[in-house]
Amino acid sequence: MDYDTIAAISTPMGEGAIAIVRLSGEEAISIADQLFRGIGGKKLADQSSHTIHYGHLVDPASGQTAEEVMVSVMKGPKTFTKEDVVEINCHGGIVSVNRVLQLVLKQGARLAEPGEFTKRAFLNGRIDLSQAEAVMDLIRAKSDKAMNIALGQMEGRLSKLIRRLRQEILEVLAHVEVNIDYPEYDDVEEMTHKMMEEKARFIREEIKKLLQTSQQGKILREGLSTAIVGRPNVGKSSLLNILAQENKAIVTDIPGTTRDVIEEYVNVRGVPLRLLDTAGIRETEDIVEQIGVERSRQVLKQADLILLVLNYSDQLTKEDEALFEAVKGMETIVIVNKTDLPQQIDLERVKELAKNHKLVTTSLLEDRGVDELEEAIASLFFTGSIEAKDVTYVSNSRHIALLNQALKAIEDVMIGVESDTPIDIVQIDLTRTWEFLGEIIGDSVHESLIDQLFSQFCLGK
Ligand code: GDP
């Protein structure tokens, strides 16, 4: 399909050695040629694909030289969008890169909408929808593990799995058709029922397996919201600082990565924690002290993980006990801090209170016990097989929702088969399963959904 030629700044706004303006579409090369003055008057259109050329951009209206540039020429279909792509590398800085963008827009390119390059790659059949979403995840990845998920998904690992499942369903559906068209063959019907039951069970298990990874996948993608609670002066701020210092937030070197949101995340052995800030700590502190347990429970409810800090060199108080009450049933690690000071706390009582939680002793002042704490955090979320490298994680909420719908539909198929419902009725639920799975990779997705998804991208991607 032919679309108009789009252009955008593809590097982050701000200071940098170089910046890139990218064009994609039928006119990409001719638009660049109207501006480009290369050595010996060479034309970009005459150059072989995937080559880069030094020269200047000249404003045709004024005849003035605007920029010194390197221009890459990439002819479709072996490009990201499958269209002709030109990348103009110019000096970094907002002024020069904007000037280049204005020049190409004046020559007839249209400013790309957010995510439009990736959308074209999808529309031109270069990647499927789950891969396109992976590009977005990659840009936003907050930890190396999250990045690995996105990379796997971009390579099409999830798509491949989904395609295989859909193929299995299609085979059963074909069988059902035969069955309906040739009702005189009784043995075909019997076989269809049996096959339907077997396949439905298999597909249900596969979908369940995928959904099991989603909890971890979501955490890796979105971070684990973590509350540090405890009485005043037990060492909450110190803990926050140590975690933040020792675990530098991952900054990717992928072009287009925005760095602003990363600061609030710390990456503990591959688990991204979204820590409640110091203000949040003060808030929970006040709440525990003044408003009481009920309210603090409300605040704590929003956290996926709670770090409950106690003071080794102080006796347990009513407030400490109230905190234990408040975190009942929640994922909690109890930290007994200040072990460098003389013991005052009743450790037996602490062990009793913490019997459903992990317990770690630390001296944050002397940097002792921090390793054990990190180990405890990591092992809470990566147990057993889940950490295995070849697992396909599902981390995208849209995918999770669709998988849940597919699971429901396939369970309806099983109920139908078990209660001897006529096969052409059961077929309806099986077809629905097939459709829900299809939506994950973008078969049969509604156009407005596509627009919505792609508009979430960074501009220039
Ligand atoms: P918060 O009020 O719970 O945030 O506690 P802070 O982190 O502000 O710590 C209160 C005081 O305890 C500070 O003076 C810290 O330096 C000190 N502190 C924190 N951890 C330790 C520790 O392990 N041992 C000792 N001796 N002092 C600590």
Short mmCIF file of C-alpha atoms and ligand atoms in Angstrom, two decimals:
data_model
loop_
_atom_site.label_atom_id
_atom_site.label_comp_id
_atom_site.label_asym_id
_atom_site.label_seq_id
_atom_site.Cartn_x
_atom_site.Cartn_y
_atom_site.Cartn_z
CA MET A 1 0.00 0.00 0.00
CA ASP A 2 1.21 3.53 -0.67
CA TYR A 3 1.05 6.09 2.09
CA ASP A 4 2.24 9.69 2.05
CA THR A 5 5.74 10.54 3.17
CA ILE A 6 6.18 11.22 6.86
CA ALA A 7 9.01 12.83 8.80
CA ALA A 8 9.96 13.30 12.43
CA ILE A 9 12.88 13.92 14.72
CA SER A 10 13.89 10.44 15.85
CA THR A 11 16.39 11.31 18.54
CA PRO A 12 15.55 12.69 22.01
CA MET A 13 15.07 16.42 22.25
CA GLY A 14 17.97 18.14 23.90
CA GLU A 15 21.71 18.36 23.64
CA GLY A 16 23.53 15.62 21.78
CA ALA A 17 26.41 15.22 19.36
CA ILE A 18 24.07 14.34 16.52
CA ALA A 19 20.36 14.30 15.91
CA ILE A 20 18.40 12.42 13.29
CA VAL A 21 15.43 13.42 11.17
CA ARG A 22 13.80 10.39 9.64
CA LEU A 23 11.63 10.25 6.54
CA SER A 24 9.58 7.32 5.32
CA GLY A 25 7.45 6.96 2.21
CA GLU A 26 7.48 7.01 -1.55
CA GLU A 27 8.80 10.57 -1.75
CA ALA A 28 11.40 10.23 1.00
CA ILE A 29 14.39 10.13 -1.33
CA SER A 30 13.18 12.77 -3.78
CA ILE A 31 12.33 15.17 -0.95
CA ALA A 32 15.83 14.73 0.47
CA ASP A 33 17.32 15.22 -3.00
CA GLN A 34 15.63 18.62 -3.34
CA LEU A 35 17.61 19.78 -0.31
CA PHE A 36 20.82 17.77 -0.51
CA ARG A 37 24.03 19.08 -2.07
CA GLY A 38 26.57 16.28 -2.09
CA ILE A 39 30.15 16.13 -3.30
CA GLY A 40 30.33 16.37 -7.09
CA GLY A 41 26.61 17.05 -7.26
CA LYS A 42 25.62 13.45 -6.59
CA LYS A 43 21.96 12.57 -6.33
CA LEU A 44 20.66 10.41 -3.51
CA ALA A 45 18.26 8.68 -5.89
CA ASP A 46 21.23 7.27 -7.84
CA GLN A 47 22.93 5.78 -4.80
CA SER A 48 22.70 2.17 -3.78
CA SER A 49 20.51 1.25 -0.87
CA HIS A 50 21.80 1.30 2.69
CA THR A 51 24.59 3.80 2.07
CA ILE A 52 25.40 7.07 3.81
CA HIS A 53 26.45 10.33 2.15
CA TYR A 54 28.17 13.50 3.29
CA GLY A 55 26.95 16.89 2.14
CA HIS A 56 24.95 19.99 2.99
CA LEU A 57 21.29 20.86 3.07
CA VAL A 58 20.39 23.96 1.12
CA ASP A 59 17.10 25.82 1.47
CA PRO A 60 15.78 25.91 -2.13
CA ALA A 61 13.77 29.07 -1.42
CA SER A 62 16.69 31.21 -0.27
CA GLY A 63 19.59 29.26 -1.72
CA GLN A 64 21.23 29.39 1.71
CA THR A 65 23.16 26.48 3.14
CA ALA A 66 21.36 25.38 6.26
CA GLU A 67 23.19 22.37 7.65
CA GLU A 68 26.15 20.04 7.34
CA VAL A 69 24.72 16.52 7.21
CA MET A 70 25.22 12.81 6.66
CA VAL A 71 22.29 11.26 4.84
CA SER A 72 21.46 7.56 4.89
CA VAL A 73 19.48 6.17 1.97
CA MET A 74 17.56 2.95 2.58
CA LYS A 75 15.28 1.68 -0.12
CA GLY A 76 12.22 -0.42 0.66
CA PRO A 77 11.28 -3.13 1.32
CA LYS A 78 14.33 -3.93 3.44
CA THR A 79 13.66 -1.14 5.92
CA PHE A 80 11.80 -0.85 9.21
CA THR A 81 8.65 0.46 7.52
CA LYS A 82 9.16 -1.52 4.28
CA GLU A 83 9.06 1.89 2.56
CA ASP A 84 11.93 4.05 1.31
CA VAL A 85 13.57 5.55 4.38
CA VAL A 86 15.99 8.48 4.59
CA GLU A 87 17.76 9.45 7.78
CA ILE A 88 19.35 12.87 7.91
CA ASN A 89 22.05 13.05 10.57
CA CYS A 90 22.72 16.62 11.56
CA HIS A 91 24.45 18.40 14.40
CA GLY A 92 22.74 17.89 17.74
CA GLY A 93 20.79 20.65 19.41
CA ILE A 94 17.24 21.78 19.14
CA VAL A 95 17.83 24.59 16.65
CA SER A 96 19.60 22.70 13.90
CA VAL A 97 17.47 19.59 14.06
CA ASN A 98 14.31 21.68 13.94
CA ARG A 99 15.64 23.55 10.94
CA VAL A 100 16.18 20.27 9.10
CA LEU A 101 12.69 19.11 10.01
CA GLN A 102 11.15 22.37 8.78
CA LEU A 103 13.01 22.04 5.47
CA VAL A 104 11.74 18.54 4.76
CA LEU A 105 8.21 19.52 5.76
CA LYS A 106 8.37 22.46 3.35
CA GLN A 107 9.32 20.09 0.55
CA GLY A 108 6.14 18.10 1.08
CA ALA A 109 6.71 15.60 3.87
CA ARG A 110 4.06 15.43 6.58
CA LEU A 111 4.92 15.53 10.27
CA ALA A 112 4.55 11.99 11.60
CA GLU A 113 2.08 11.26 14.34
CA PRO A 114 3.47 9.58 17.48
CA GLY A 115 4.34 5.98 16.66
CA GLU A 116 3.53 6.36 13.00
CA PHE A 117 6.76 4.77 11.77
CA THR A 118 6.03 1.67 13.80
CA LYS A 119 2.40 1.77 12.72
CA ARG A 120 3.54 1.68 9.11
CA ALA A 121 5.78 -1.27 9.84
CA PHE A 122 2.65 -2.97 11.16
CA LEU A 123 0.35 -1.87 8.32
CA ASN A 124 2.91 -2.89 5.71
CA GLY A 125 3.16 -6.32 7.28
CA ARG A 126 6.69 -5.95 8.55
CA ILE A 127 5.75 -6.73 12.17
CA ASP A 128 2.58 -7.85 13.93
CA LEU A 129 0.79 -5.94 16.64
CA SER A 130 2.41 -7.62 19.62
CA GLN A 131 5.79 -6.87 18.10
CA ALA A 132 4.83 -3.25 17.58
CA GLU A 133 3.78 -3.04 21.20
CA ALA A 134 7.14 -4.53 22.14
CA VAL A 135 8.87 -1.59 20.47
CA MET A 136 6.96 0.67 22.82
CA ASP A 137 7.83 -1.48 25.83
CA LEU A 138 11.46 -1.42 24.82
CA ILE A 139 11.48 2.36 24.81
CA ARG A 140 10.02 2.38 28.28
CA ALA A 141 11.83 -0.59 29.81
CA LYS A 142 12.78 0.11 33.41
CA SER A 143 15.04 -2.86 34.05
CA ASP A 144 17.18 -5.24 32.07
CA LYS A 145 14.68 -8.03 32.60
CA ALA A 146 11.84 -5.89 31.29
CA MET A 147 14.01 -5.17 28.30
CA ASN A 148 14.60 -8.85 27.67
CA ILE A 149 10.88 -9.51 27.68
CA ALA A 150 10.34 -6.73 25.18
CA LEU A 151 13.16 -7.98 22.99
CA GLY A 152 11.78 -11.51 23.01
CA GLN A 153 8.37 -10.19 22.12
CA MET A 154 9.79 -8.03 19.38
CA GLU A 155 11.49 -11.06 17.89
CA GLY A 156 8.03 -12.52 17.73
CA ARG A 157 8.26 -15.14 20.45
CA LEU A 158 4.76 -14.48 21.78
CA SER A 159 3.39 -14.15 18.26
CA LYS A 160 4.81 -17.53 17.32
CA LEU A 161 3.16 -19.18 20.30
CA ILE A 162 -0.18 -17.54 19.60
CA ARG A 163 0.00 -18.47 15.92
CA ARG A 164 0.64 -22.10 16.82
CA LEU A 165 -2.37 -22.18 19.12
CA ARG A 166 -4.57 -20.59 16.49
CA GLN A 167 -3.40 -23.13 13.94
CA GLU A 168 -4.39 -25.95 16.29
CA ILE A 169 -7.83 -24.42 16.69
CA LEU A 170 -8.18 -23.96 12.97
CA GLU A 171 -7.54 -27.65 12.41
CA VAL A 172 -10.35 -28.56 14.78
CA LEU A 173 -12.65 -26.05 13.15
CA ALA A 174 -11.91 -27.61 9.76
CA HIS A 175 -12.86 -30.97 11.21
CA VAL A 176 -16.13 -29.57 12.46
CA GLU A 177 -16.89 -28.26 8.96
CA VAL A 178 -16.37 -31.71 7.50
CA ASN A 179 -18.60 -33.06 10.18
CA ILE A 180 -21.38 -30.61 9.38
CA ASP A 181 -21.05 -31.04 5.63
CA TYR A 182 -21.00 -34.83 5.74
CA PRO A 183 -23.29 -35.76 8.62
CA GLU A 184 -23.68 -39.28 7.25
CA TYR A 185 -20.23 -40.25 8.49
CA ASP A 186 -20.87 -41.10 12.14
CA ASP A 187 -17.27 -41.90 12.88
CA VAL A 188 -16.27 -38.39 11.87
CA GLU A 189 -18.56 -36.95 14.50
CA GLU A 190 -17.14 -39.15 17.20
CA MET A 191 -13.65 -38.23 16.25
CA THR A 192 -14.52 -34.57 16.20
CA HIS A 193 -15.84 -34.72 19.72
CA LYS A 194 -12.79 -36.52 21.00
CA MET A 195 -10.43 -34.28 19.12
CA MET A 196 -12.26 -31.21 20.31
CA GLU A 197 -11.92 -32.32 23.89
CA GLU A 198 -8.23 -33.11 23.61
CA LYS A 199 -7.36 -29.95 21.75
CA ALA A 200 -9.46 -27.77 24.00
CA ARG A 201 -7.67 -29.16 27.05
CA PHE A 202 -4.28 -28.60 25.43
CA ILE A 203 -5.14 -25.05 24.44
CA ARG A 204 -6.54 -24.26 27.86
CA GLU A 205 -3.29 -25.42 29.49
CA GLU A 206 -1.18 -23.36 27.11
CA ILE A 207 -3.20 -20.23 27.76
CA LYS A 208 -3.00 -20.85 31.50
CA LYS A 209 0.76 -21.20 31.30
CA LEU A 210 1.02 -17.89 29.51
CA LEU A 211 -1.20 -16.23 32.08
CA GLN A 212 0.92 -17.59 34.90
CA THR A 213 3.86 -15.60 33.62
CA SER A 214 1.81 -12.45 33.49
CA GLN A 215 2.10 -11.60 37.18
CA GLN A 216 5.89 -11.56 36.96
CA GLY A 217 5.77 -10.00 33.52
CA LYS A 218 3.64 -7.14 34.73
CA ILE A 219 5.92 -6.52 37.70
CA LEU A 220 8.96 -6.49 35.45
CA ARG A 221 7.27 -4.10 33.12
CA GLU A 222 5.65 -1.74 35.52
CA GLY A 223 7.76 -2.10 38.63
CA LEU A 224 6.78 -3.34 42.04
CA SER A 225 5.29 -0.60 44.11
CA THR A 226 7.06 -0.77 47.42
CA ALA A 227 6.27 0.89 50.72
CA ILE A 228 8.81 1.28 53.49
CA VAL A 229 7.05 1.52 56.83
CA GLY A 230 8.14 1.80 60.45
CA ARG A 231 8.21 4.10 63.40
CA PRO A 232 10.18 7.36 63.21
CA ASN A 233 13.95 6.97 63.34
CA VAL A 234 14.17 3.23 62.69
CA GLY A 235 16.12 3.81 59.45
CA LYS A 236 13.55 4.03 56.65
CA SER A 237 15.21 6.91 54.83
CA SER A 238 18.59 5.25 55.23
CA LEU A 239 17.17 2.12 53.63
CA LEU A 240 15.73 4.09 50.75
CA ASN A 241 19.08 5.76 50.17
CA ILE A 242 21.05 2.54 50.27
CA LEU A 243 18.72 0.81 47.84
CA ALA A 244 18.85 3.77 45.50
CA GLN A 245 22.65 4.06 45.66
CA GLU A 246 23.49 0.43 45.20
CA ASN A 247 21.03 -0.18 42.45
CA LYS A 248 21.47 2.34 39.75
CA ALA A 249 18.38 2.59 37.66
CA ILE A 250 18.93 1.09 34.24
CA VAL A 251 19.39 3.61 31.50
CA THR A 252 19.19 2.09 28.06
CA ASP A 253 21.27 3.34 25.17
CA ILE A 254 18.46 2.80 22.73
CA PRO A 255 17.76 5.95 20.78
CA GLY A 256 14.50 7.55 21.76
CA THR A 257 14.68 6.38 25.35
CA THR A 258 13.20 8.95 27.63
CA ARG A 259 14.97 9.12 30.92
CA ASP A 260 12.74 11.21 33.07
CA VAL A 261 10.63 8.56 34.79
CA ILE A 262 13.52 6.28 35.61
CA GLU A 263 14.71 8.03 38.76
CA GLU A 264 11.95 6.74 40.98
CA TYR A 265 12.86 3.15 40.18
CA VAL A 266 15.57 1.06 41.73
CA ASN A 267 16.52 -2.23 40.20
CA VAL A 268 17.13 -4.91 42.81
CA ARG A 269 18.64 -7.95 41.08
CA GLY A 270 16.42 -7.49 38.08
CA VAL A 271 13.29 -6.59 40.00
CA PRO A 272 12.31 -2.99 39.43
CA LEU A 273 10.98 -1.44 42.63
CA ARG A 274 8.90 1.69 42.47
CA LEU A 275 9.67 3.10 45.87
CA LEU A 276 7.31 5.39 47.65
CA ASP A 277 9.29 8.56 48.08
CA THR A 278 10.38 10.07 51.36
CA ALA A 279 7.23 12.14 51.47
CA GLY A 280 5.33 8.89 51.19
CA ILE A 281 7.31 7.51 54.08
CA ARG A 282 6.51 10.48 56.26
CA GLU A 283 2.92 10.15 55.23
CA THR A 284 2.61 6.53 56.31
CA GLU A 285 4.49 7.41 59.49
CA ASP A 286 2.03 10.13 60.36
CA ILE A 287 -0.84 7.94 59.47
CA VAL A 288 0.36 5.15 61.69
CA GLU A 289 0.85 7.56 64.54
CA GLN A 290 -2.17 9.77 64.23
CA ILE A 291 -4.93 8.22 62.28
CA GLY A 292 -4.42 4.65 63.25
CA VAL A 293 -4.25 1.27 61.71
CA GLU A 294 -7.37 1.33 59.58
CA ARG A 295 -6.25 4.25 57.48
CA SER A 296 -2.69 2.98 57.17
CA ARG A 297 -4.06 -0.28 55.88
CA GLN A 298 -5.73 1.65 53.07
CA VAL A 299 -2.43 3.23 52.12
CA LEU A 300 -0.57 -0.05 52.34
CA LYS A 301 -3.10 -1.78 50.15
CA GLN A 302 -1.69 0.00 47.12
CA ALA A 303 1.73 -1.54 47.66
CA ASP A 304 2.84 -4.86 46.14
CA LEU A 305 5.68 -5.20 48.62
CA ILE A 306 6.13 -3.86 52.11
CA LEU A 307 9.41 -3.39 53.89
CA LEU A 308 8.62 -3.16 57.60
CA VAL A 309 11.51 -1.72 59.56
CA LEU A 310 12.05 -2.24 63.31
CA ASN A 311 14.72 -0.93 65.68
CA TYR A 312 16.99 -3.61 67.17
CA SER A 313 18.12 -1.28 69.92
CA ASP A 314 14.67 -0.34 71.08
CA GLN A 315 11.81 -2.27 72.61
CA LEU A 316 8.83 -3.24 70.53
CA THR A 317 6.01 -0.76 70.93
CA LYS A 318 2.28 -0.79 70.39
CA GLU A 319 2.86 0.93 67.05
CA ASP A 320 5.16 -1.84 65.88
CA GLU A 321 2.53 -4.41 66.76
CA ALA A 322 -0.12 -2.34 64.98
CA LEU A 323 2.05 -2.31 61.86
CA PHE A 324 2.28 -6.09 61.90
CA GLU A 325 -1.48 -6.15 62.15
CA ALA A 326 -1.76 -3.77 59.20
CA VAL A 327 0.45 -5.83 56.87
CA LYS A 328 -1.27 -9.13 57.60
CA GLY A 329 -1.62 -11.18 54.45
CA MET A 330 0.60 -8.86 52.40
CA GLU A 331 3.94 -9.57 50.80
CA THR A 332 6.19 -8.26 53.55
CA ILE A 333 9.82 -8.37 54.50
CA VAL A 334 10.55 -7.51 58.14
CA ILE A 335 13.85 -5.72 58.67
CA VAL A 336 15.36 -5.47 62.15
CA ASN A 337 17.80 -2.61 61.78
CA LYS A 338 20.59 -1.11 63.92
CA THR A 339 22.16 -4.43 64.92
CA ASP A 340 25.39 -2.51 65.58
CA LEU A 341 23.78 -1.10 68.73
CA PRO A 342 23.01 -3.05 71.92
CA GLN A 343 19.95 -5.26 71.69
CA GLN A 344 16.74 -4.09 73.32
CA ILE A 345 14.19 -5.73 71.07
CA ASP A 346 12.54 -9.03 71.99
CA LEU A 347 13.64 -11.10 68.97
CA GLU A 348 11.51 -14.09 69.93
CA ARG A 349 8.43 -11.91 69.85
CA VAL A 350 9.50 -10.44 66.50
CA LYS A 351 9.92 -13.93 65.04
CA GLU A 352 6.47 -14.83 66.25
CA LEU A 353 4.93 -11.71 64.73
CA ALA A 354 6.87 -12.21 61.48
CA LYS A 355 6.15 -15.91 61.13
CA ASN A 356 4.42 -15.46 57.76
CA HIS A 357 7.00 -13.04 56.46
CA LYS A 358 10.66 -13.02 55.67
CA LEU A 359 12.92 -11.66 58.38
CA VAL A 360 16.25 -9.94 57.79
CA THR A 361 18.56 -8.22 60.26
CA THR A 362 20.62 -5.24 59.11
CA SER A 363 22.91 -2.52 60.18
CA LEU A 364 22.39 0.06 57.52
CA LEU A 365 25.01 2.22 59.18
CA GLU A 366 27.67 -0.47 58.71
CA ASP A 367 26.18 -1.76 55.48
CA ARG A 368 25.49 -5.20 56.92
CA GLY A 369 22.58 -7.42 55.87
CA VAL A 370 21.78 -5.44 52.75
CA ASP A 371 22.77 -8.35 50.50
CA GLU A 372 20.44 -10.68 52.37
CA LEU A 373 17.67 -8.14 52.03
CA GLU A 374 18.16 -7.87 48.28
CA GLU A 375 18.26 -11.62 48.02
CA ALA A 376 14.98 -11.81 49.92
CA ILE A 377 13.35 -9.28 47.59
CA ALA A 378 14.54 -11.08 44.48
CA SER A 379 13.58 -14.54 45.67
CA LEU A 380 10.05 -13.40 46.48
CA PHE A 381 9.44 -12.78 42.81
CA PHE A 382 11.68 -15.18 41.00
CA THR A 383 11.11 -18.63 42.27
CA GLY A 384 11.72 -21.89 40.49
CA SER A 385 11.14 -22.19 36.80
CA ILE A 386 9.86 -18.70 36.30
CA GLU A 387 13.31 -17.29 35.92
CA ALA A 388 14.20 -19.74 33.16
CA LYS A 389 15.50 -17.94 30.11
CA ASP A 390 13.18 -19.43 27.51
CA VAL A 391 9.96 -18.45 29.24
CA THR A 392 7.72 -16.23 27.17
CA TYR A 393 6.45 -13.61 29.57
CA VAL A 394 3.19 -11.85 28.96
CA SER A 395 3.46 -8.40 30.41
CA ASN A 396 1.09 -6.24 28.44
CA SER A 397 -2.31 -5.60 30.07
CA ARG A 398 -4.08 -5.77 26.72
CA HIS A 399 -2.60 -9.20 26.07
CA ILE A 400 -3.48 -10.37 29.56
CA ALA A 401 -7.09 -9.25 29.18
CA LEU A 402 -7.40 -11.03 25.82
CA LEU A 403 -5.81 -14.20 27.16
CA ASN A 404 -8.32 -14.20 29.99
CA GLN A 405 -11.16 -13.87 27.50
CA ALA A 406 -9.69 -16.66 25.39
CA LEU A 407 -9.39 -18.82 28.50
CA LYS A 408 -13.03 -18.22 29.37
CA ALA A 409 -14.08 -19.12 25.83
CA ILE A 410 -12.04 -22.32 25.74
CA GLU A 411 -13.47 -23.31 29.10
CA ASP A 412 -16.93 -22.88 27.59
CA VAL A 413 -15.83 -25.23 24.82
CA MET A 414 -14.84 -27.84 27.42
CA ILE A 415 -18.14 -27.49 29.24
CA GLY A 416 -19.95 -27.87 25.92
CA VAL A 417 -18.03 -31.00 24.98
CA GLU A 418 -18.52 -32.59 28.37
CA SER A 419 -22.26 -31.99 28.32
CA ASP A 420 -22.58 -33.37 24.78
CA THR A 421 -23.71 -30.09 23.27
CA PRO A 422 -24.02 -30.35 19.47
CA ILE A 423 -20.69 -29.76 17.87
CA ASP A 424 -21.81 -26.80 15.75
CA ILE A 425 -22.77 -24.94 18.93
CA VAL A 426 -19.48 -25.71 20.63
CA GLN A 427 -17.80 -24.49 17.49
CA ILE A 428 -19.00 -20.97 18.24
CA ASP A 429 -16.97 -20.78 21.45
CA LEU A 430 -13.97 -22.29 19.75
CA THR A 431 -14.18 -19.66 17.05
CA ARG A 432 -14.31 -16.99 19.75
CA THR A 433 -11.16 -18.39 21.34
CA TRP A 434 -9.50 -18.17 17.95
CA GLU A 435 -10.61 -14.55 17.54
CA PHE A 436 -9.45 -13.41 20.99
CA LEU A 437 -6.02 -14.90 20.36
CA GLY A 438 -5.98 -13.22 16.97
CA GLU A 439 -6.48 -9.82 18.52
CA ILE A 440 -3.22 -10.20 20.42
CA ILE A 441 -1.21 -10.29 17.23
CA GLY A 442 -3.45 -7.80 15.45
CA ASP A 443 -5.52 -10.04 13.22
CA SER A 444 -9.01 -8.61 13.16
CA VAL A 445 -8.30 -5.66 15.40
CA HIS A 446 -10.41 -2.61 15.15
CA GLU A 447 -8.87 0.38 13.44
CA SER A 448 -9.46 2.80 16.31
CA LEU A 449 -7.65 0.44 18.64
CA ILE A 450 -4.68 0.54 16.30
CA ASP A 451 -4.69 4.35 16.30
CA GLN A 452 -4.91 4.40 20.08
CA LEU A 453 -2.05 1.96 20.50
CA PHE A 454 0.31 3.72 18.17
CA SER A 455 -0.41 7.16 19.53
CA GLN A 456 1.18 6.02 22.79
CA PHE A 457 4.57 5.85 21.15
CA CYS A 458 7.25 8.47 21.33
CA LEU A 459 7.24 10.75 18.33
CA GLY A 460 9.73 9.62 15.71
CA LYS A 461 9.47 5.92 16.48
P1 GDP B 1 13.59 7.17 59.55
O1 GDP B 1 13.07 8.22 60.43
O2 GDP B 1 12.94 5.86 59.80
O3 GDP B 1 13.60 7.52 58.10
O4 GDP B 1 15.12 6.93 59.99
P2 GDP B 1 16.44 7.48 59.33
O5 GDP B 1 16.84 6.69 58.17
O6 GDP B 1 16.32 8.96 59.16
O7 GDP B 1 17.47 7.16 60.49
C1 GDP B 1 17.37 7.73 61.77
C2 GDP B 1 18.75 7.77 62.39
O8 GDP B 1 19.24 6.45 62.60
C3 GDP B 1 19.78 8.44 61.52
O9 GDP B 1 20.61 9.22 62.33
C4 GDP B 1 20.56 7.29 60.90
O10 GDP B 1 21.88 7.63 60.60
C5 GDP B 1 20.50 6.27 62.01
N1 GDP B 1 20.63 4.90 61.52
C6 GDP B 1 20.04 4.32 60.45
N2 GDP B 1 20.41 3.02 60.36
C7 GDP B 1 21.24 2.78 61.39
C8 GDP B 1 21.96 1.61 61.84
O11 GDP B 1 21.89 0.52 61.26
N3 GDP B 1 22.70 1.74 62.98
C9 GDP B 1 22.79 2.91 63.64
N4 GDP B 1 23.56 2.95 64.73
N5 GDP B 1 22.15 4.02 63.25
C10 GDP B 1 21.37 3.96 62.15
#
